GROMACS .gro file of C-alpha atoms in nm:
model
  120
    1GLN     CA    1   0.470 -10.950   5.883
    2VAL     CA    2   0.331 -10.598   5.911
    3GLN     CA    3   0.387 -10.321   5.659
    4LEU     CA    4   0.313  -9.951   5.682
    5VAL     CA    5   0.286  -9.778   5.346
    6GLU     CA    6   0.272  -9.399   5.323
    7SER     CA    7   0.140  -9.195   5.034
    8GLY     CA    8   0.048  -8.836   4.956
    9GLY     CA    9   0.380  -8.656   4.975
   10GLY     CA   10   0.503  -8.418   4.709
   11LEU     CA   11   0.598  -8.063   4.621
   12VAL     CA   12   0.367  -7.782   4.733
   13LEU     CA   13   0.382  -7.404   4.742
   14PRO     CA   14   0.407  -7.223   5.075
   15GLY     CA   15   0.058  -7.184   5.217
   16GLY     CA   16  -0.063  -7.494   5.037
   17SER     CA   17  -0.201  -7.821   5.168
   18LEU     CA   18  -0.122  -8.190   5.148
   19ARG     CA   19  -0.283  -8.499   5.295
   20LEU     CA   20  -0.066  -8.792   5.391
   21SER     CA   21  -0.203  -9.143   5.431
   22CYS     CA   22  -0.049  -9.449   5.592
   23ALA     CA   23  -0.209  -9.791   5.557
   24ALA     CA   24  -0.108 -10.085   5.774
   25SER     CA   25  -0.132 -10.434   5.629
   26GLY     CA   26  -0.048 -10.787   5.732
   27SER     CA   27  -0.165 -11.022   6.005
   28ILE     CA   28  -0.297 -10.747   6.230
   29LEU     CA   29  -0.494 -10.822   6.544
   30SER     CA   30  -0.513 -10.464   6.667
   31ILE     CA   31  -0.338 -10.128   6.634
   32GLY     CA   32  -0.265  -9.901   6.926
   33ALA     CA   33  -0.117  -9.556   6.890
   34MET     CA   34  -0.031  -9.430   6.543
   35GLY     CA   35   0.176  -9.129   6.460
   36TRP     CA   36   0.366  -8.918   6.212
   37TYR     CA   37   0.728  -8.817   6.250
   38ARG     CA   38   0.949  -8.614   6.024
   39GLN     CA   39   1.318  -8.574   5.959
   40ALA     CA   40   1.469  -8.280   5.778
   41PRO     CA   41   1.823  -8.292   5.636
   42GLY     CA   42   2.081  -8.264   5.911
   43LYS     CA   43   1.820  -8.283   6.187
   44GLN     CA   44   1.692  -8.550   6.420
   45ARG     CA   45   1.363  -8.725   6.359
   46GLU     CA   46   1.085  -8.552   6.553
   47LEU     CA   47   0.728  -8.626   6.645
   48VAL     CA   48   0.474  -8.433   6.440
   49ALA     CA   49   0.146  -8.578   6.566
   50ARG     CA   50   0.016  -8.886   6.742
   51ILE     CA   51  -0.326  -9.043   6.787
   52THR     CA   52  -0.421  -9.317   7.031
   53SER     CA   53  -0.659  -9.604   6.967
   54GLY     CA   54  -0.920  -9.396   7.149
   55SER     CA   55  -0.851  -9.101   6.916
   56SER     CA   56  -0.678  -8.879   7.168
   57THR     CA   57  -0.427  -8.661   6.987
   58ASN     CA   58  -0.116  -8.460   7.054
   59TYR     CA   59   0.085  -8.236   6.826
   60ALA     CA   60   0.424  -8.072   6.806
   61ASP     CA   61   0.394  -7.704   6.893
   62SER     CA   62   0.523  -7.610   6.550
   63VAL     CA   63   0.224  -7.769   6.372
   64LYS     CA   64  -0.062  -7.699   6.615
   65GLY     CA   65  -0.353  -7.533   6.440
   66ARG     CA   66  -0.219  -7.626   6.095
   67PHE     CA   67  -0.201  -8.007   6.094
   68THR     CA   68  -0.470  -8.257   6.185
   69ILE     CA   69  -0.416  -8.626   6.250
   70SER     CA   70  -0.700  -8.876   6.217
   71ARG     CA   71  -0.748  -9.250   6.176
   72ASP     CA   72  -0.986  -9.496   6.020
   73ASN     CA   73  -0.972  -9.811   6.230
   74ALA     CA   74  -1.173 -10.014   5.981
   75LYS     CA   75  -0.908  -9.944   5.718
   76ASN     CA   76  -0.606  -9.959   5.953
   77THR     CA   77  -0.513  -9.618   5.816
   78VAL     CA   78  -0.386  -9.296   5.969
   79TYR     CA   79  -0.400  -8.958   5.796
   80LEU     CA   80  -0.221  -8.628   5.835
   81GLN     CA   81  -0.394  -8.324   5.689
   82MET     CA   82  -0.135  -8.049   5.652
   83ASN     CA   83  -0.254  -7.693   5.586
   84SER     CA   84  -0.074  -7.360   5.568
   85LEU     CA   85   0.248  -7.539   5.486
   86ARG     CA   86   0.576  -7.358   5.539
   87PRO     CA   87   0.924  -7.417   5.394
   88GLU     CA   88   1.036  -7.538   5.737
   89ASP     CA   89   0.786  -7.825   5.708
   90THR     CA   90   1.004  -7.973   5.435
   91ALA     CA   91   1.115  -8.319   5.547
   92VAL     CA   92   1.070  -8.690   5.499
   93TYR     CA   93   0.754  -8.786   5.686
   94TYR     CA   94   0.738  -9.129   5.849
   95CYS     CA   95   0.439  -9.322   5.973
   96ASN     CA   96   0.467  -9.512   6.300
   97ALA     CA   97   0.233  -9.757   6.470
   98ASP     CA   98   0.210  -9.998   6.761
   99VAL     CA   99   0.071 -10.317   6.613
  100SER     CA  100  -0.035 -10.643   6.774
  101THR     CA  101  -0.031 -10.960   6.569
  102VAL     CA  102  -0.093 -11.182   6.872
  103ARG     CA  103  -0.273 -11.108   7.196
  104PHE     CA  104  -0.092 -10.905   7.464
  105VAL     CA  105   0.215 -10.840   7.248
  106SER     CA  106   0.272 -10.532   7.034
  107TYR     CA  107   0.563 -10.412   6.829
  108ASN     CA  108   0.649 -10.073   6.691
  109TYR     CA  109   0.665 -10.038   6.314
  110TRP     CA  110   0.784  -9.767   6.077
  111GLY     CA  111   0.691  -9.685   5.722
  112GLN     CA  112   0.947  -9.616   5.451
  113GLY     CA  113   0.886  -9.242   5.450
  114THR     CA  114   0.740  -8.995   5.204
  115GLN     CA  115   0.904  -8.668   5.098
  116VAL     CA  116   0.724  -8.341   5.156
  117THR     CA  117   0.882  -8.034   4.999
  118VAL     CA  118   0.741  -7.686   5.054
  119SER     CA  119   0.897  -7.441   4.814
  120SER     CA  120   0.816  -7.165   4.570
   0.00000   0.00000   0.00000
């Protein structure tokens, strides 16, 4: 069984920063792409940022230049550094990863989500 556990969410003032972490645990052979998604009330879940196993990245246009995704393969952990936060960044942030527990087979996993609220 594989688990993704997020941490680092909270309440922050507009213009502030937060760093989210997501650690994968379990019988992991390898991890492919990892990413962060978010879902605001009444809206669909959307991709925020994604990083491949080779550390190629892509970002939603709304966060480019403000958010940075990174990963530590030794720790099976992905991070999201969020700067210059805006009220419209308020959402539940979910970690996502493609994880292999046996060779040649991978499954997609989700974390439980962490709330980020940007408000004065």
